[in-house]
Amino acid sequence: MTNKADRKKLLVLIIGVIAGFFWPVTAAESPYPNGDTFWFSFYSTSEADSVYALAGGATGIGPYYGTDQSGVLAWADLYNTHISYKVRPACMNGADWQDAGFVWPNDATIIADTAAAVSAVATNTSIGLWDLNPEELRYWKPAELRYLELVTATVRANDPYGRPVMMYEPNARNADGLSQTVPYQDICGKGTYISTTSAYRHNRIWARWSMEQELEAIAAANTSAVPWIVLWMAADAEEGEEHLIRDWCRHDAYMGLIMGGKGISIWSGYRNRAGFSDDFQAYFDGYLSVAADLNLNRNLAPVFLYGTDVSGVTHTVTAGPNELELIYGGATNHYPSVTYTMRELHGQQYLFMVNSATQAVTLTFNG
């Protein structure tokens, strides 16, 4: 703690935790794009893991699945942070909406139930953004696209603070597909999930392809939308690859940042998942090392949120691979082995680079 006000806040927090009760405190700075805080959170963390993440540089908690989120809203209030709040209208509770025989509720029901869900918590300033549930709505299904249109419009109509709306988009969705759904959203959050058994775990340039899909869709269909980095942790690494976890976490996060991502959500912070007992903490700490870079010791978040691109920077590879090949979705892509960006903020210049090759690459930069 650096001053008396900070020490007082910490004392209040400690007393509240020990006593088992809490009272309202000043709301944390709103997350981007409504405020200046770089969003960094894990899905479904326990209370203890939420506290750990926040101390390590996370700036929010959630989202959480389930119809009753009052408990996690209380955590957000207690720890003076924000929550990514799942919006699920009552008409969709328990609905097997992907079943071929499912009959979608009529427009009036969708609107009324969404309005009720949002209005019940609309004045709670601990909510930083709205995350739709069900998610992964299919753009090629007219009823689902209509549902997305109605729900997002109703959320906005009932939110006095104009907080951003998003929906998790599946991993394989490309720019064409995203361009059908991003017009209704303020945040484009497509999964950049490279699992520990993925064919791309040693060809992680796929993360660049993933971010490109968001950027292309935003440019084509909703230029006011914000690109998000949605990352993965849900299973132990293959035997003998555990030492790579920290590098994987940092590579994928920094690739998203270099490509223009303005927030990070990680699925999932649920600790007790089957098959994820050995390496959970390694993933957790690997991602939190990036959160610390952004929001704690290096304070790089403003550079990624507001820094301007510096043109004229060139590079030459002097050792190691110059180019990588990615075959995905029936297409062959070629990328440089190192992706980089130069950003300038307040007269300071920052060069960020990430190596996607499986070996060292030596470069010389100019400009």
mmCIF file of C-alpha atoms in Angstrom:
data_model
loop_
_atom_site.group_PDB
_atom_site.id
_atom_site.type_symbol
_atom_site.label_atom_id
_atom_site.label_comp_id
_atom_site.label_asym_id
_atom_site.label_seq_id
_atom_site.Cartn_x
_atom_site.Cartn_y
_atom_site.Cartn_z
ATOM 1 C CA MET A 1 0.000 0.000 0.000
ATOM 2 C CA THR A 2 1.390 3.381 -0.935
ATOM 3 C CA ASN A 3 -0.724 5.842 1.043
ATOM 4 C CA LYS A 4 -3.126 6.257 3.942
ATOM 5 C CA ALA A 5 -6.240 5.918 1.750
ATOM 6 C CA ASP A 6 -5.012 2.580 0.360
ATOM 7 C CA ARG A 7 -4.201 1.289 3.845
ATOM 8 C CA LYS A 8 -7.663 2.287 5.028
ATOM 9 C CA LYS A 9 -9.310 0.405 2.133
ATOM 10 C CA LEU A 10 -7.297 -2.694 2.970
ATOM 11 C CA LEU A 11 -8.251 -2.469 6.644
ATOM 12 C CA VAL A 12 -11.937 -2.156 5.711
ATOM 13 C CA LEU A 13 -11.655 -5.206 3.451
ATOM 14 C CA ILE A 14 -9.915 -7.303 6.120
ATOM 15 C CA ILE A 15 -12.471 -6.366 8.778
ATOM 16 C CA GLY A 16 -15.329 -7.217 6.421
ATOM 17 C CA VAL A 17 -13.892 -10.627 5.578
ATOM 18 C CA ILE A 18 -13.212 -11.521 9.225
ATOM 19 C CA ALA A 19 -16.624 -10.392 10.407
ATOM 20 C CA GLY A 20 -18.406 -12.190 7.574
ATOM 21 C CA PHE A 21 -20.351 -9.157 6.417
ATOM 22 C CA PHE A 22 -19.845 -6.278 3.982
ATOM 23 C CA TRP A 23 -21.188 -2.825 3.209
ATOM 24 C CA PRO A 24 -21.220 -0.770 0.006
ATOM 25 C CA VAL A 25 -17.898 0.722 -1.062
ATOM 26 C CA THR A 26 -16.980 3.034 -3.905
ATOM 27 C CA ALA A 27 -17.351 1.140 -7.177
ATOM 28 C CA ALA A 28 -14.153 0.168 -8.941
ATOM 29 C CA GLU A 29 -13.258 2.019 -12.132
ATOM 30 C CA SER A 30 -15.497 0.801 -14.944
ATOM 31 C CA PRO A 31 -13.957 -1.578 -17.442
ATOM 32 C CA TYR A 32 -13.152 -0.549 -20.976
ATOM 33 C CA PRO A 33 -14.886 0.578 -23.168
ATOM 34 C CA ASN A 34 -17.025 2.402 -20.551
ATOM 35 C CA GLY A 35 -14.019 3.194 -18.390
ATOM 36 C CA ASP A 36 -10.245 2.957 -18.322
ATOM 37 C CA THR A 37 -9.769 -0.414 -16.643
ATOM 38 C CA PHE A 38 -8.432 -3.238 -18.796
ATOM 39 C CA TRP A 39 -10.781 -6.169 -18.187
ATOM 40 C CA PHE A 40 -9.042 -9.356 -17.055
ATOM 41 C CA SER A 41 -11.093 -12.173 -15.532
ATOM 42 C CA PHE A 42 -11.556 -15.904 -15.242
ATOM 43 C CA TYR A 43 -14.874 -17.704 -15.660
ATOM 44 C CA SER A 44 -16.344 -19.420 -12.600
ATOM 45 C CA THR A 45 -13.653 -18.834 -9.967
ATOM 46 C CA SER A 46 -14.395 -19.704 -6.347
ATOM 47 C CA GLU A 47 -14.366 -16.900 -3.806
ATOM 48 C CA ALA A 48 -10.834 -17.779 -2.691
ATOM 49 C CA ASP A 49 -9.558 -17.997 -6.254
ATOM 50 C CA SER A 50 -11.305 -14.728 -7.114
ATOM 51 C CA VAL A 51 -9.441 -13.012 -4.270
ATOM 52 C CA TYR A 52 -6.178 -14.575 -5.453
ATOM 53 C CA ALA A 53 -6.769 -13.464 -9.052
ATOM 54 C CA LEU A 54 -7.675 -9.907 -8.076
ATOM 55 C CA ALA A 55 -4.521 -9.638 -5.982
ATOM 56 C CA GLY A 56 -2.561 -10.906 -8.988
ATOM 57 C CA GLY A 57 -3.807 -8.299 -11.444
ATOM 58 C CA ALA A 58 -7.254 -9.467 -12.526
ATOM 59 C CA THR A 59 -9.743 -6.600 -12.657
ATOM 60 C CA GLY A 60 -13.036 -8.485 -12.565
ATOM 61 C CA ILE A 61 -14.688 -11.818 -11.825
ATOM 62 C CA GLY A 62 -16.869 -14.056 -13.925
ATOM 63 C CA PRO A 63 -18.872 -14.697 -15.850
ATOM 64 C CA TYR A 64 -20.677 -17.418 -13.921
ATOM 65 C CA TYR A 65 -23.276 -19.828 -15.238
ATOM 66 C CA GLY A 66 -26.532 -20.542 -13.411
ATOM 67 C CA THR A 67 -29.750 -18.662 -12.827
ATOM 68 C CA ASP A 68 -28.942 -17.289 -9.365
ATOM 69 C CA GLN A 69 -25.912 -14.981 -9.403
ATOM 70 C CA SER A 70 -26.701 -13.108 -6.189
ATOM 71 C CA GLY A 71 -23.812 -14.752 -4.356
ATOM 72 C CA VAL A 72 -21.165 -13.720 -6.877
ATOM 73 C CA LEU A 73 -22.663 -10.231 -7.067
ATOM 74 C CA ALA A 74 -22.071 -10.058 -3.320
ATOM 75 C CA TRP A 75 -18.441 -11.056 -3.874
ATOM 76 C CA ALA A 76 -18.053 -8.245 -6.414
ATOM 77 C CA ASP A 77 -19.438 -5.770 -3.884
ATOM 78 C CA LEU A 78 -17.268 -7.136 -1.085
ATOM 79 C CA TYR A 79 -14.038 -7.015 -3.059
ATOM 80 C CA ASN A 80 -14.794 -3.727 -4.828
ATOM 81 C CA THR A 81 -14.596 -5.201 -8.297
ATOM 82 C CA HIS A 82 -16.817 -5.817 -11.301
ATOM 83 C CA ILE A 83 -18.558 -8.913 -12.552
ATOM 84 C CA SER A 84 -19.268 -10.081 -16.068
ATOM 85 C CA TYR A 85 -22.945 -10.834 -15.543
ATOM 86 C CA LYS A 86 -24.724 -13.644 -17.387
ATOM 87 C CA VAL A 87 -28.117 -12.589 -18.765
ATOM 88 C CA ARG A 88 -30.521 -15.498 -19.252
ATOM 89 C CA PRO A 89 -34.242 -14.736 -19.732
ATOM 90 C CA ALA A 90 -36.582 -17.008 -17.773
ATOM 91 C CA CYS A 91 -38.084 -18.380 -20.979
ATOM 92 C CA MET A 92 -34.722 -20.001 -21.754
ATOM 93 C CA ASN A 93 -34.144 -21.635 -18.376
ATOM 94 C CA GLY A 94 -33.756 -25.364 -18.929
ATOM 95 C CA ALA A 95 -34.441 -24.992 -22.630
ATOM 96 C CA ASP A 96 -32.705 -27.381 -25.009
ATOM 97 C CA TRP A 97 -32.579 -24.648 -27.609
ATOM 98 C CA GLN A 98 -30.210 -26.544 -29.918
ATOM 99 C CA ASP A 99 -32.666 -29.422 -30.280
ATOM 100 C CA ALA A 100 -34.124 -29.570 -33.777
ATOM 101 C CA GLY A 101 -37.657 -29.586 -32.382
ATOM 102 C CA PHE A 102 -37.229 -26.622 -30.055
ATOM 103 C CA VAL A 103 -39.839 -23.895 -30.537
ATOM 104 C CA TRP A 104 -38.448 -20.463 -29.776
ATOM 105 C CA PRO A 105 -40.514 -18.163 -27.540
ATOM 106 C CA ASN A 106 -42.334 -15.350 -29.277
ATOM 107 C CA ASP A 107 -40.826 -11.872 -29.423
ATOM 108 C CA ALA A 108 -42.990 -10.461 -26.649
ATOM 109 C CA THR A 109 -41.953 -13.201 -24.223
ATOM 110 C CA ILE A 110 -38.256 -12.835 -25.026
ATOM 111 C CA ILE A 111 -38.443 -9.068 -24.538
ATOM 112 C CA ALA A 112 -40.428 -9.246 -21.299
ATOM 113 C CA ASP A 113 -38.241 -11.926 -19.732
ATOM 114 C CA THR A 114 -35.018 -10.191 -20.732
ATOM 115 C CA ALA A 115 -36.278 -6.875 -19.368
ATOM 116 C CA ALA A 116 -37.154 -8.570 -16.082
ATOM 117 C CA ALA A 117 -33.736 -10.238 -15.796
ATOM 118 C CA VAL A 118 -31.859 -7.002 -16.410
ATOM 119 C CA SER A 119 -34.133 -4.695 -14.421
ATOM 120 C CA ALA A 120 -33.695 -6.867 -11.335
ATOM 121 C CA VAL A 121 -29.996 -5.916 -11.168
ATOM 122 C CA ALA A 122 -29.737 -2.862 -13.432
ATOM 123 C CA THR A 123 -28.785 -0.426 -10.654
ATOM 124 C CA ASN A 124 -26.005 -2.653 -9.330
ATOM 125 C CA THR A 125 -22.826 -0.836 -10.314
ATOM 126 C CA SER A 126 -20.715 -3.927 -9.649
ATOM 127 C CA ILE A 127 -21.868 -5.238 -13.014
ATOM 128 C CA GLY A 128 -19.214 -4.277 -15.546
ATOM 129 C CA LEU A 129 -20.616 -5.934 -18.653
ATOM 130 C CA TRP A 130 -23.447 -8.174 -19.805
ATOM 131 C CA ASP A 131 -22.655 -11.661 -21.129
ATOM 132 C CA LEU A 132 -25.495 -13.447 -22.899
ATOM 133 C CA ASN A 133 -26.696 -16.927 -22.078
ATOM 134 C CA PRO A 134 -27.408 -19.021 -24.076
ATOM 135 C CA GLU A 135 -24.229 -18.320 -25.984
ATOM 136 C CA GLU A 136 -22.840 -19.572 -29.314
ATOM 137 C CA LEU A 137 -26.070 -18.592 -31.073
ATOM 138 C CA ARG A 138 -25.950 -19.733 -34.690
ATOM 139 C CA TYR A 139 -26.069 -16.946 -37.246
ATOM 140 C CA TRP A 140 -27.427 -19.247 -39.955
ATOM 141 C CA LYS A 141 -30.563 -19.948 -37.888
ATOM 142 C CA PRO A 142 -33.026 -17.033 -38.349
ATOM 143 C CA ALA A 143 -34.743 -17.652 -34.994
ATOM 144 C CA GLU A 144 -31.433 -17.534 -33.136
ATOM 145 C CA LEU A 145 -30.246 -14.401 -34.857
ATOM 146 C CA ARG A 146 -33.610 -12.806 -34.091
ATOM 147 C CA TYR A 147 -33.231 -13.807 -30.441
ATOM 148 C CA LEU A 148 -29.786 -12.193 -30.342
ATOM 149 C CA GLU A 149 -31.199 -9.010 -31.841
ATOM 150 C CA LEU A 150 -34.061 -8.833 -29.339
ATOM 151 C CA VAL A 151 -32.046 -9.668 -26.239
ATOM 152 C CA THR A 152 -29.241 -7.213 -26.914
ATOM 153 C CA ALA A 153 -31.680 -4.407 -27.711
ATOM 154 C CA THR A 154 -33.675 -5.135 -24.551
ATOM 155 C CA VAL A 155 -30.579 -5.240 -22.352
ATOM 156 C CA ARG A 156 -29.579 -1.806 -23.611
ATOM 157 C CA ALA A 157 -33.085 -0.426 -23.172
ATOM 158 C CA ASN A 158 -33.101 -1.453 -19.504
ATOM 159 C CA ASP A 159 -29.527 -0.591 -18.522
ATOM 160 C CA PRO A 160 -29.188 2.939 -17.129
ATOM 161 C CA TYR A 161 -25.386 2.818 -17.417
ATOM 162 C CA GLY A 162 -24.997 1.655 -21.007
ATOM 163 C CA ARG A 163 -22.665 -1.205 -20.153
ATOM 164 C CA PRO A 164 -21.306 -3.304 -23.050
ATOM 165 C CA VAL A 165 -23.012 -6.476 -24.237
ATOM 166 C CA MET A 166 -21.222 -9.588 -25.495
ATOM 167 C CA MET A 167 -21.775 -13.261 -26.269
ATOM 168 C CA TYR A 168 -19.162 -15.994 -26.336
ATOM 169 C CA GLU A 169 -18.548 -17.005 -29.945
ATOM 170 C CA PRO A 170 -17.253 -20.524 -30.644
ATOM 171 C CA ASN A 171 -13.649 -21.292 -31.441
ATOM 172 C CA ALA A 172 -14.055 -22.182 -35.114
ATOM 173 C CA ARG A 173 -16.225 -19.213 -36.090
ATOM 174 C CA ASN A 174 -14.601 -17.197 -38.864
ATOM 175 C CA ALA A 175 -14.888 -13.562 -39.910
ATOM 176 C CA ASP A 176 -17.862 -14.194 -42.182
ATOM 177 C CA GLY A 177 -19.807 -15.800 -39.361
ATOM 178 C CA LEU A 178 -18.818 -13.199 -36.787
ATOM 179 C CA SER A 179 -19.881 -10.424 -39.141
ATOM 180 C CA GLN A 180 -23.460 -11.724 -38.834
ATOM 181 C CA THR A 181 -23.543 -11.519 -35.021
ATOM 182 C CA VAL A 182 -21.181 -8.651 -34.149
ATOM 183 C CA PRO A 183 -23.634 -5.937 -35.307
ATOM 184 C CA TYR A 184 -25.682 -6.689 -32.183
ATOM 185 C CA GLN A 185 -22.761 -6.705 -29.741
ATOM 186 C CA ASP A 186 -20.399 -4.170 -28.204
ATOM 187 C CA ILE A 187 -17.646 -6.741 -27.653
ATOM 188 C CA CYS A 188 -16.553 -9.436 -30.098
ATOM 189 C CA GLY A 189 -15.429 -12.379 -27.982
ATOM 190 C CA LYS A 190 -14.518 -15.404 -30.084
ATOM 191 C CA GLY A 191 -12.765 -18.283 -28.374
ATOM 192 C CA THR A 192 -9.026 -18.515 -28.865
ATOM 193 C CA TYR A 193 -8.901 -21.942 -27.291
ATOM 194 C CA ILE A 194 -5.730 -23.960 -27.853
ATOM 195 C CA SER A 195 -6.171 -26.943 -25.588
ATOM 196 C CA THR A 196 -3.448 -29.169 -24.196
ATOM 197 C CA THR A 197 -4.418 -31.844 -26.742
ATOM 198 C CA SER A 198 -5.014 -29.514 -29.691
ATOM 199 C CA ALA A 199 -3.174 -30.147 -32.932
ATOM 200 C CA TYR A 200 -2.205 -26.472 -32.730
ATOM 201 C CA ARG A 201 -0.619 -26.512 -29.289
ATOM 202 C CA HIS A 202 2.793 -26.487 -30.997
ATOM 203 C CA ASN A 203 1.603 -24.275 -33.844
ATOM 204 C CA ARG A 204 0.198 -21.439 -31.791
ATOM 205 C CA ILE A 205 0.201 -18.992 -34.663
ATOM 206 C CA TRP A 206 -3.426 -20.160 -34.778
ATOM 207 C CA ALA A 207 -4.036 -17.543 -32.070
ATOM 208 C CA ARG A 208 -3.195 -14.856 -34.623
ATOM 209 C CA TRP A 209 -5.647 -16.350 -37.104
ATOM 210 C CA SER A 210 -8.297 -16.304 -34.372
ATOM 211 C CA MET A 211 -7.804 -12.622 -33.586
ATOM 212 C CA GLU A 212 -7.794 -11.759 -37.277
ATOM 213 C CA GLN A 213 -11.313 -13.157 -37.570
ATOM 214 C CA GLU A 214 -12.567 -10.734 -34.915
ATOM 215 C CA LEU A 215 -10.794 -7.765 -36.463
ATOM 216 C CA GLU A 216 -12.073 -8.528 -39.961
ATOM 217 C CA ALA A 217 -15.649 -8.951 -38.718
ATOM 218 C CA ILE A 218 -15.513 -5.698 -36.755
ATOM 219 C CA ALA A 219 -14.148 -3.816 -39.759
ATOM 220 C CA ALA A 220 -16.855 -5.249 -41.993
ATOM 221 C CA ALA A 221 -19.930 -5.100 -39.782
ATOM 222 C CA ASN A 222 -19.565 -2.988 -36.607
ATOM 223 C CA THR A 223 -16.574 -0.693 -36.324
ATOM 224 C CA SER A 224 -17.588 0.431 -32.824
ATOM 225 C CA ALA A 225 -17.247 -3.104 -31.417
ATOM 226 C CA VAL A 226 -14.245 -3.994 -29.258
ATOM 227 C CA PRO A 227 -12.101 -7.105 -29.889
ATOM 228 C CA TRP A 228 -11.752 -9.404 -26.862
ATOM 229 C CA ILE A 229 -9.256 -12.153 -26.100
ATOM 230 C CA VAL A 230 -11.026 -15.302 -24.849
ATOM 231 C CA LEU A 231 -8.477 -17.868 -23.695
ATOM 232 C CA TRP A 232 -8.473 -21.442 -22.411
ATOM 233 C CA MET A 233 -7.467 -23.487 -19.355
ATOM 234 C CA ALA A 234 -9.424 -26.651 -18.651
ATOM 235 C CA ALA A 235 -7.200 -29.766 -18.674
ATOM 236 C CA ASP A 236 -3.800 -30.972 -17.598
ATOM 237 C CA ALA A 237 -0.980 -30.860 -20.118
ATOM 238 C CA GLU A 238 0.304 -33.992 -21.799
ATOM 239 C CA GLU A 239 3.004 -35.724 -19.788
ATOM 240 C CA GLY A 240 6.331 -34.010 -20.349
ATOM 241 C CA GLU A 241 4.799 -30.755 -21.607
ATOM 242 C CA GLU A 242 3.942 -29.176 -18.268
ATOM 243 C CA HIS A 243 6.964 -26.867 -18.469
ATOM 244 C CA LEU A 244 5.431 -25.190 -21.535
ATOM 245 C CA ILE A 245 2.270 -23.949 -19.798
ATOM 246 C CA ARG A 246 3.561 -20.527 -18.762
ATOM 247 C CA ASP A 247 4.919 -19.890 -22.258
ATOM 248 C CA TRP A 248 1.614 -20.994 -23.800
ATOM 249 C CA CYS A 249 -0.351 -18.648 -21.556
ATOM 250 C CA ARG A 250 1.889 -15.679 -22.244
ATOM 251 C CA HIS A 251 2.082 -16.369 -25.975
ATOM 252 C CA ASP A 252 -1.676 -16.524 -26.486
ATOM 253 C CA ALA A 253 -2.417 -13.509 -24.294
ATOM 254 C CA TYR A 254 0.280 -11.324 -25.825
ATOM 255 C CA MET A 255 -0.655 -12.388 -29.333
ATOM 256 C CA GLY A 256 -4.171 -11.144 -28.610
ATOM 257 C CA LEU A 257 -2.842 -7.906 -27.147
ATOM 258 C CA ILE A 258 -0.482 -7.241 -30.039
ATOM 259 C CA MET A 259 -3.317 -7.867 -32.484
ATOM 260 C CA GLY A 260 -5.482 -5.265 -30.746
ATOM 261 C CA GLY A 261 -7.449 -7.087 -28.033
ATOM 262 C CA LYS A 262 -8.895 -4.732 -25.386
ATOM 263 C CA GLY A 263 -9.949 -7.245 -22.723
ATOM 264 C CA ILE A 264 -9.157 -10.796 -21.586
ATOM 265 C CA SER A 265 -11.579 -13.471 -20.360
ATOM 266 C CA ILE A 266 -10.317 -16.970 -19.583
ATOM 267 C CA TRP A 267 -12.381 -20.142 -19.585
ATOM 268 C CA SER A 268 -12.265 -21.457 -17.016
ATOM 269 C CA GLY A 269 -11.227 -20.661 -13.472
ATOM 270 C CA TYR A 270 -13.246 -23.585 -12.105
ATOM 271 C CA ARG A 271 -10.658 -25.431 -10.031
ATOM 272 C CA ASN A 272 -12.379 -28.770 -9.452
ATOM 273 C CA ARG A 273 -12.791 -29.796 -13.093
ATOM 274 C CA ALA A 274 -12.112 -33.491 -13.762
ATOM 275 C CA GLY A 275 -8.755 -34.001 -15.432
ATOM 276 C CA PHE A 276 -7.426 -30.629 -14.322
ATOM 277 C CA SER A 277 -6.020 -31.337 -10.881
ATOM 278 C CA ASP A 278 -2.295 -31.205 -11.636
ATOM 279 C CA ASP A 279 -1.825 -28.130 -13.819
ATOM 280 C CA PHE A 280 -4.604 -25.752 -12.785
ATOM 281 C CA GLN A 281 -2.274 -23.593 -10.717
ATOM 282 C CA ALA A 282 0.364 -23.471 -13.451
ATOM 283 C CA TYR A 283 -2.212 -22.139 -15.923
ATOM 284 C CA PHE A 284 -3.701 -19.787 -13.334
ATOM 285 C CA ASP A 285 -0.333 -18.263 -12.495
ATOM 286 C CA GLY A 286 0.763 -18.228 -16.135
ATOM 287 C CA TYR A 287 -2.164 -16.062 -17.139
ATOM 288 C CA LEU A 288 -1.880 -13.939 -14.006
ATOM 289 C CA SER A 289 1.694 -13.091 -14.983
ATOM 290 C CA VAL A 290 0.133 -11.226 -17.920
ATOM 291 C CA ALA A 291 -2.480 -9.627 -15.654
ATOM 292 C CA ALA A 292 0.361 -8.328 -13.493
ATOM 293 C CA ASP A 293 2.129 -6.909 -16.548
ATOM 294 C CA LEU A 294 -1.044 -5.107 -17.540
ATOM 295 C CA ASN A 295 -2.466 -3.898 -14.268
ATOM 296 C CA LEU A 296 0.245 -4.078 -11.594
ATOM 297 C CA ASN A 297 4.013 -3.804 -11.813
ATOM 298 C CA ARG A 298 4.468 -2.741 -15.438
ATOM 299 C CA ASN A 299 1.125 -0.955 -15.894
ATOM 300 C CA LEU A 300 1.044 -1.800 -19.607
ATOM 301 C CA ALA A 301 -2.761 -1.747 -19.857
ATOM 302 C CA PRO A 302 -2.953 1.921 -20.947
ATOM 303 C CA VAL A 303 -0.466 1.212 -23.724
ATOM 304 C CA PHE A 304 -2.676 -1.533 -25.160
ATOM 305 C CA LEU A 305 -5.888 0.431 -24.633
ATOM 306 C CA TYR A 306 -4.790 3.841 -25.863
ATOM 307 C CA GLY A 307 -1.349 3.580 -27.431
ATOM 308 C CA THR A 308 -1.068 4.516 -31.107
ATOM 309 C CA ASP A 309 0.670 2.369 -33.693
ATOM 310 C CA VAL A 310 4.125 3.544 -34.748
ATOM 311 C CA SER A 311 4.649 3.040 -38.468
ATOM 312 C CA GLY A 312 7.908 2.435 -40.280
ATOM 313 C CA VAL A 313 9.197 -0.348 -38.040
ATOM 314 C CA THR A 314 10.847 -3.162 -40.007
ATOM 315 C CA HIS A 315 12.664 -6.320 -39.037
ATOM 316 C CA THR A 316 15.071 -8.878 -40.414
ATOM 317 C CA VAL A 317 15.257 -12.451 -39.172
ATOM 318 C CA THR A 318 18.913 -13.364 -38.726
ATOM 319 C CA ALA A 319 18.440 -16.819 -37.187
ATOM 320 C CA GLY A 320 15.567 -19.274 -36.893
ATOM 321 C CA PRO A 321 12.450 -19.667 -39.044
ATOM 322 C CA ASN A 322 11.216 -16.631 -40.918
ATOM 323 C CA GLU A 323 7.750 -17.986 -41.723
ATOM 324 C CA LEU A 324 5.165 -20.380 -40.300
ATOM 325 C CA GLU A 325 2.427 -22.286 -42.094
ATOM 326 C CA LEU A 326 -1.062 -22.741 -40.703
ATOM 327 C CA ILE A 327 -3.543 -25.069 -42.374
ATOM 328 C CA TYR A 328 -6.960 -24.526 -40.860
ATOM 329 C CA GLY A 329 -10.540 -24.546 -42.098
ATOM 330 C CA GLY A 330 -9.525 -25.759 -45.536
ATOM 331 C CA ALA A 331 -7.167 -22.831 -46.104
ATOM 332 C CA THR A 332 -3.398 -22.518 -45.974
ATOM 333 C CA ASN A 333 -2.064 -19.396 -44.271
ATOM 334 C CA HIS A 334 1.492 -18.142 -44.011
ATOM 335 C CA TYR A 335 2.558 -15.917 -41.135
ATOM 336 C CA PRO A 336 5.819 -14.461 -39.882
ATOM 337 C CA SER A 337 7.298 -16.443 -37.016
ATOM 338 C CA VAL A 338 7.333 -13.315 -34.824
ATOM 339 C CA THR A 339 4.320 -11.025 -34.564
ATOM 340 C CA TYR A 340 5.045 -7.554 -33.192
ATOM 341 C CA THR A 341 3.724 -4.054 -32.741
ATOM 342 C CA MET A 342 5.243 -0.731 -31.738
ATOM 343 C CA ARG A 343 2.957 1.463 -29.627
ATOM 344 C CA GLU A 344 3.434 5.032 -28.447
ATOM 345 C CA LEU A 345 1.782 6.592 -25.408
ATOM 346 C CA HIS A 346 2.672 9.891 -23.709
ATOM 347 C CA GLY A 347 5.834 10.187 -25.753
ATOM 348 C CA GLN A 348 7.111 6.727 -24.782
ATOM 349 C CA GLN A 349 7.480 3.944 -27.345
ATOM 350 C CA TYR A 350 6.985 0.257 -26.574
ATOM 351 C CA LEU A 351 7.937 -2.656 -28.820
ATOM 352 C CA PHE A 352 6.035 -5.877 -28.109
ATOM 353 C CA MET A 353 6.785 -9.135 -29.879
ATOM 354 C CA VAL A 354 5.739 -12.760 -29.570
ATOM 355 C CA ASN A 355 7.505 -15.745 -31.074
ATOM 356 C CA SER A 356 5.127 -18.435 -32.378
ATOM 357 C CA ALA A 357 7.861 -20.795 -33.559
ATOM 358 C CA THR A 358 8.937 -23.772 -31.479
ATOM 359 C CA GLN A 359 12.528 -22.580 -31.527
ATOM 360 C CA ALA A 360 14.421 -19.377 -30.897
ATOM 361 C CA VAL A 361 14.234 -16.603 -33.497
ATOM 362 C CA THR A 362 16.757 -13.789 -33.682
ATOM 363 C CA LEU A 363 15.695 -10.496 -35.247
ATOM 364 C CA THR A 364 17.110 -7.091 -35.966
ATOM 365 C CA PHE A 365 14.649 -4.183 -35.799
ATOM 366 C CA ASN A 366 14.897 -0.854 -37.567
ATOM 367 C CA GLY A 367 12.816 2.293 -37.402
#
